[in-house]
Amino acid sequence: MESISLEQADIIGEIANICTGTAATALSVIISRSTNITTPKVEVLTKEELLGNDDTILIKVPYTKGLDGTNLMVLDRHDALIIANLMMGGDGTSISNIQIDELTLSAISEAMNQMCGSIATSMASLLRQPTDIGFPLINCTEQKTFEIPEELCNGNDIVKVSFRLIVDDIIDSRLVQLYPVSIVKQILKQEEI
């Protein structure tokens, strides 16, 4: 089973901090709201330790160039609905009637695509090589528990990077990125060059 050291995890935290800062800026632009993301907390966990019963939406982000693999963003369902409402011209406060339908998922997908695109651009700059992502895939079920896709961990540890996401006075949430050890090792290898 592959694992990484705490020192290596800290390097990933620094990279994630830079990348997610640009993602916050992208989100701020598309929803026309002030957006802030705190310094990340980095943990190295097993798949079993990750399983939670949060009411969350999973966004699978496949890398198509520069890095080989997938990472996962985990967003609170309520906050995802607020973002979707803002994307569709709402004020983000009246979301009780919003259903998770095709239109809502499309709005969430587009927001995540913009954020993840910013992350890929920052990653490319940091790693000094072209880095692209495919369109984010959203997994939104009515279940309260989430399943970590097998290809994400493949039996190995997972690096969890969590941030506090604040949007004006309407969102104060936790945004989580999950990186498989395989991608972390690729990033660390590029960092050494």
One Martini backbone bead per residue (centre of mass of N, CA, C, O) as a GRO file, in nm:
protein
  193
    1MET     BB    1   0.094   0.038   0.024
    2GLU     BB    2   0.058   0.362  -0.034
    3SER     BB    3   0.241   0.651   0.089
    4ILE     BB    4   0.286   0.958   0.277
    5SER     BB    5   0.428   1.218   0.406
    6LEU     BB    6   0.386   1.503   0.585
    7GLU     BB    7   0.571   1.676   0.410
    8GLN     BB    8   0.428   1.609   0.144
    9ALA     BB    9   0.150   1.710   0.235
   10ASP     BB   10   0.237   2.007   0.270
   11ILE     BB   11   0.298   2.059  -0.027
   12ILE     BB   12   0.010   2.007  -0.120
   13GLY     BB   13  -0.114   2.234   0.050
   14GLU     BB   14   0.030   2.466  -0.097
   15ILE     BB   15  -0.079   2.404  -0.377
   16ALA     BB   16  -0.381   2.408  -0.301
   17ASN     BB   17  -0.387   2.700  -0.203
   18ILE     BB   18  -0.327   2.831  -0.475
   19CYS     BB   19  -0.544   2.691  -0.649
   20THR     BB   20  -0.797   2.767  -0.470
   21GLY     BB   21  -0.767   3.070  -0.491
   22THR     BB   22  -0.840   3.077  -0.797
   23ALA     BB   23  -1.117   2.940  -0.764
   24ALA     BB   24  -1.243   3.164  -0.592
   25THR     BB   25  -1.220   3.381  -0.807
   26ALA     BB   26  -1.394   3.240  -1.019
   27LEU     BB   27  -1.649   3.224  -0.847
   28SER     BB   28  -1.681   3.527  -0.795
   29VAL     BB   29  -1.728   3.604  -1.093
   30ILE     BB   30  -1.984   3.409  -1.162
   31ILE     BB   31  -2.156   3.521  -0.886
   32SER     BB   32  -2.098   3.809  -0.781
   33ARG     BB   33  -1.910   3.741  -0.520
   34SER     BB   34  -1.764   3.726  -0.228
   35THR     BB   35  -1.462   3.522  -0.192
   36ASN     BB   36  -1.340   3.277   0.056
   37ILE     BB   37  -1.032   3.099   0.140
   38THR     BB   38  -0.875   2.904   0.346
   39THR     BB   39  -0.645   2.744   0.488
   40PRO     BB   40  -0.540   2.435   0.463
   41LYS     BB   41  -0.618   2.100   0.547
   42VAL     BB   42  -0.404   1.815   0.592
   43GLU     BB   43  -0.470   1.467   0.511
   44VAL     BB   44  -0.405   1.116   0.574
   45LEU     BB   45  -0.616   0.861   0.441
   46THR     BB   46  -0.842   0.627   0.441
   47LYS     BB   47  -1.124   0.518   0.308
   48GLU     BB   48  -1.266   0.456   0.581
   49GLU     BB   49  -1.214   0.747   0.707
   50LEU     BB   50  -1.391   0.904   0.485
   51LEU     BB   51  -1.650   0.799   0.555
   52GLY     BB   52  -1.962   0.959   0.546
   53ASN     BB   53  -2.285   1.147   0.637
   54ASP     BB   54  -2.301   1.359   0.431
   55ASP     BB   55  -2.467   1.613   0.247
   56THR     BB   56  -2.340   1.545  -0.066
   57ILE     BB   57  -2.135   1.645  -0.343
   58LEU     BB   58  -1.977   1.491  -0.616
   59ILE     BB   59  -1.667   1.582  -0.791
   60LYS     BB   60  -1.530   1.457  -1.077
   61VAL     BB   61  -1.177   1.506  -1.179
   62PRO     BB   62  -1.034   1.465  -1.478
   63TYR     BB   63  -0.730   1.408  -1.613
   64THR     BB   64  -0.587   1.476  -1.955
   65LYS     BB   65  -0.324   1.647  -1.865
   66GLY     BB   66  -0.006   1.592  -1.689
   67LEU     BB   67  -0.209   1.406  -1.534
   68ASP     BB   68  -0.285   1.081  -1.383
   69GLY     BB   69  -0.628   1.100  -1.313
   70THR     BB   70  -0.827   1.163  -1.011
   71ASN     BB   71  -1.036   1.397  -0.854
   72LEU     BB   72  -1.216   1.518  -0.557
   73MET     BB   73  -1.509   1.697  -0.485
   74VAL     BB   74  -1.662   1.827  -0.182
   75LEU     BB   75  -2.006   1.934  -0.144
   76ASP     BB   76  -2.247   2.088  -0.008
   77ARG     BB   77  -2.567   2.074  -0.106
   78HIS     BB   78  -2.674   2.350  -0.012
   79ASP     BB   79  -2.437   2.514  -0.142
   80ALA     BB   80  -2.482   2.416  -0.431
   81LEU     BB   81  -2.765   2.548  -0.454
   82ILE     BB   82  -2.672   2.837  -0.417
   83ILE     BB   83  -2.484   2.847  -0.658
   84ALA     BB   84  -2.700   2.777  -0.867
   85ASN     BB   85  -2.882   3.020  -0.807
   86LEU     BB   86  -2.667   3.234  -0.880
   87MET     BB   87  -2.618   3.131  -1.173
   88MET     BB   88  -2.949   3.187  -1.229
   89GLY     BB   89  -2.999   3.488  -1.079
   90GLY     BB   90  -3.014   3.468  -0.792
   91ASP     BB   91  -2.969   3.534  -0.425
   92GLY     BB   92  -2.928   3.255  -0.241
   93THR     BB   93  -3.194   3.239  -0.031
   94SER     BB   94  -3.414   3.086  -0.229
   95ILE     BB   95  -3.393   2.719  -0.205
   96SER     BB   96  -3.640   2.534  -0.115
   97ASN     BB   97  -3.750   2.482  -0.431
   98ILE     BB   98  -3.500   2.340  -0.517
   99GLN     BB   99  -3.406   2.112  -0.750
  100ILE     BB  100  -3.229   1.823  -0.854
  101ASP     BB  101  -3.178   1.893  -1.169
  102GLU     BB  102  -3.054   1.949  -1.474
  103LEU     BB  103  -3.018   2.258  -1.435
  104THR     BB  104  -2.874   2.254  -1.163
  105LEU     BB  105  -2.640   2.064  -1.246
  106SER     BB  106  -2.538   2.248  -1.470
  107ALA     BB  107  -2.462   2.485  -1.285
  108ILE     BB  108  -2.267   2.331  -1.105
  109SER     BB  109  -2.081   2.228  -1.329
  110GLU     BB  110  -1.992   2.508  -1.429
  111ALA     BB  111  -1.867   2.605  -1.166
  112MET     BB  112  -1.665   2.365  -1.140
  113ASN     BB  113  -1.527   2.407  -1.413
  114GLN     BB  114  -1.410   2.685  -1.347
  115MET     BB  115  -1.256   2.605  -1.092
  116CYS     BB  116  -1.093   2.363  -1.212
  117GLY     BB  117  -0.959   2.526  -1.437
  118SER     BB  118  -0.798   2.706  -1.243
  119ILE     BB  119  -0.644   2.479  -1.110
  120ALA     BB  120  -0.505   2.372  -1.368
  121THR     BB  121  -0.355   2.635  -1.435
  122SER     BB  122  -0.193   2.648  -1.171
  123MET     BB  123  -0.063   2.370  -1.194
  124ALA     BB  124   0.089   2.425  -1.458
  125SER     BB  125   0.264   2.652  -1.339
  126LEU     BB  126   0.393   2.489  -1.101
  127LEU     BB  127   0.485   2.234  -1.299
  128ARG     BB  128   0.569   2.323  -1.587
  129GLN     BB  129   0.295   2.203  -1.731
  130PRO     BB  130   0.052   2.087  -1.900
  131THR     BB  131  -0.291   2.113  -1.760
  132ASP     BB  132  -0.583   1.906  -1.779
  133ILE     BB  133  -0.941   1.882  -1.788
  134GLY     BB  134  -1.229   1.747  -1.757
  135PHE     BB  135  -1.546   1.724  -1.717
  136PRO     BB  136  -1.725   1.736  -1.454
  137LEU     BB  137  -1.855   1.480  -1.237
  138ILE     BB  138  -2.172   1.425  -1.099
  139ASN     BB  139  -2.262   1.297  -0.769
  140CYS     BB  140  -2.619   1.276  -0.698
  141THR     BB  141  -2.768   1.152  -0.426
  142GLU     BB  142  -3.001   1.064  -0.170
  143GLN     BB  143  -2.785   0.981  -0.011
  144LYS     BB  144  -2.597   1.030   0.288
  145THR     BB  145  -2.380   0.862   0.168
  146PHE     BB  146  -2.045   0.820   0.053
  147GLU     BB  147  -1.860   0.708  -0.226
  148ILE     BB  148  -1.549   0.602  -0.307
  149PRO     BB  149  -1.392   0.571  -0.574
  150GLU     BB  150  -1.180   0.323  -0.658
  151GLU     BB  151  -0.981   0.491  -0.849
  152LEU     BB  152  -0.888   0.689  -0.624
  153CYS     BB  153  -0.741   0.463  -0.427
  154ASN     BB  154  -0.668   0.163  -0.485
  155GLY     BB  155  -0.595   0.088  -0.165
  156ASN     BB  156  -0.498   0.366  -0.091
  157ASP     BB  157  -0.426   0.649   0.009
  158ILE     BB  158  -0.566   0.974   0.098
  159VAL     BB  159  -0.574   1.314   0.018
  160LYS     BB  160  -0.696   1.566   0.238
  161VAL     BB  161  -0.837   1.886   0.142
  162SER     BB  162  -0.944   2.151   0.357
  163PHE     BB  163  -1.188   2.417   0.343
  164ARG     BB  164  -1.305   2.738   0.390
  165LEU     BB  165  -1.612   2.861   0.255
  166ILE     BB  166  -1.681   3.208   0.166
  167VAL     BB  167  -1.999   3.375   0.084
  168ASP     BB  168  -2.041   3.620   0.214
  169ASP     BB  169  -2.355   3.555   0.403
  170ILE     BB  170  -2.443   3.252   0.259
  171ILE     BB  171  -2.153   3.105   0.289
  172ASP     BB  172  -2.031   2.846   0.535
  173SER     BB  173  -1.796   2.611   0.445
  174ARG     BB  174  -1.683   2.290   0.320
  175LEU     BB  175  -1.406   2.219   0.117
  176VAL     BB  176  -1.318   1.919  -0.065
  177GLN     BB  177  -1.014   1.746  -0.148
  178LEU     BB  178  -0.928   1.447  -0.336
  179TYR     BB  179  -0.620   1.261  -0.341
  180PRO     BB  180  -0.440   1.045  -0.485
  181VAL     BB  181  -0.131   0.921  -0.447
  182SER     BB  182  -0.055   0.915  -0.748
  183ILE     BB  183  -0.084   1.225  -0.792
  184VAL     BB  184   0.096   1.323  -0.567
  185LYS     BB  185   0.357   1.195  -0.682
  186GLN     BB  186   0.354   1.354  -0.947
  187ILE     BB  187   0.373   1.635  -0.818
  188LEU     BB  188   0.634   1.590  -0.654
  189LYS     BB  189   0.813   1.523  -0.896
  190GLN     BB  190   0.778   1.800  -1.038
  191GLU     BB  191   0.884   1.974  -0.799
  192GLU     BB  192   1.188   1.859  -0.820
  193ILE     BB  193   1.267   1.977  -1.114
   0.00000   0.00000   0.00000
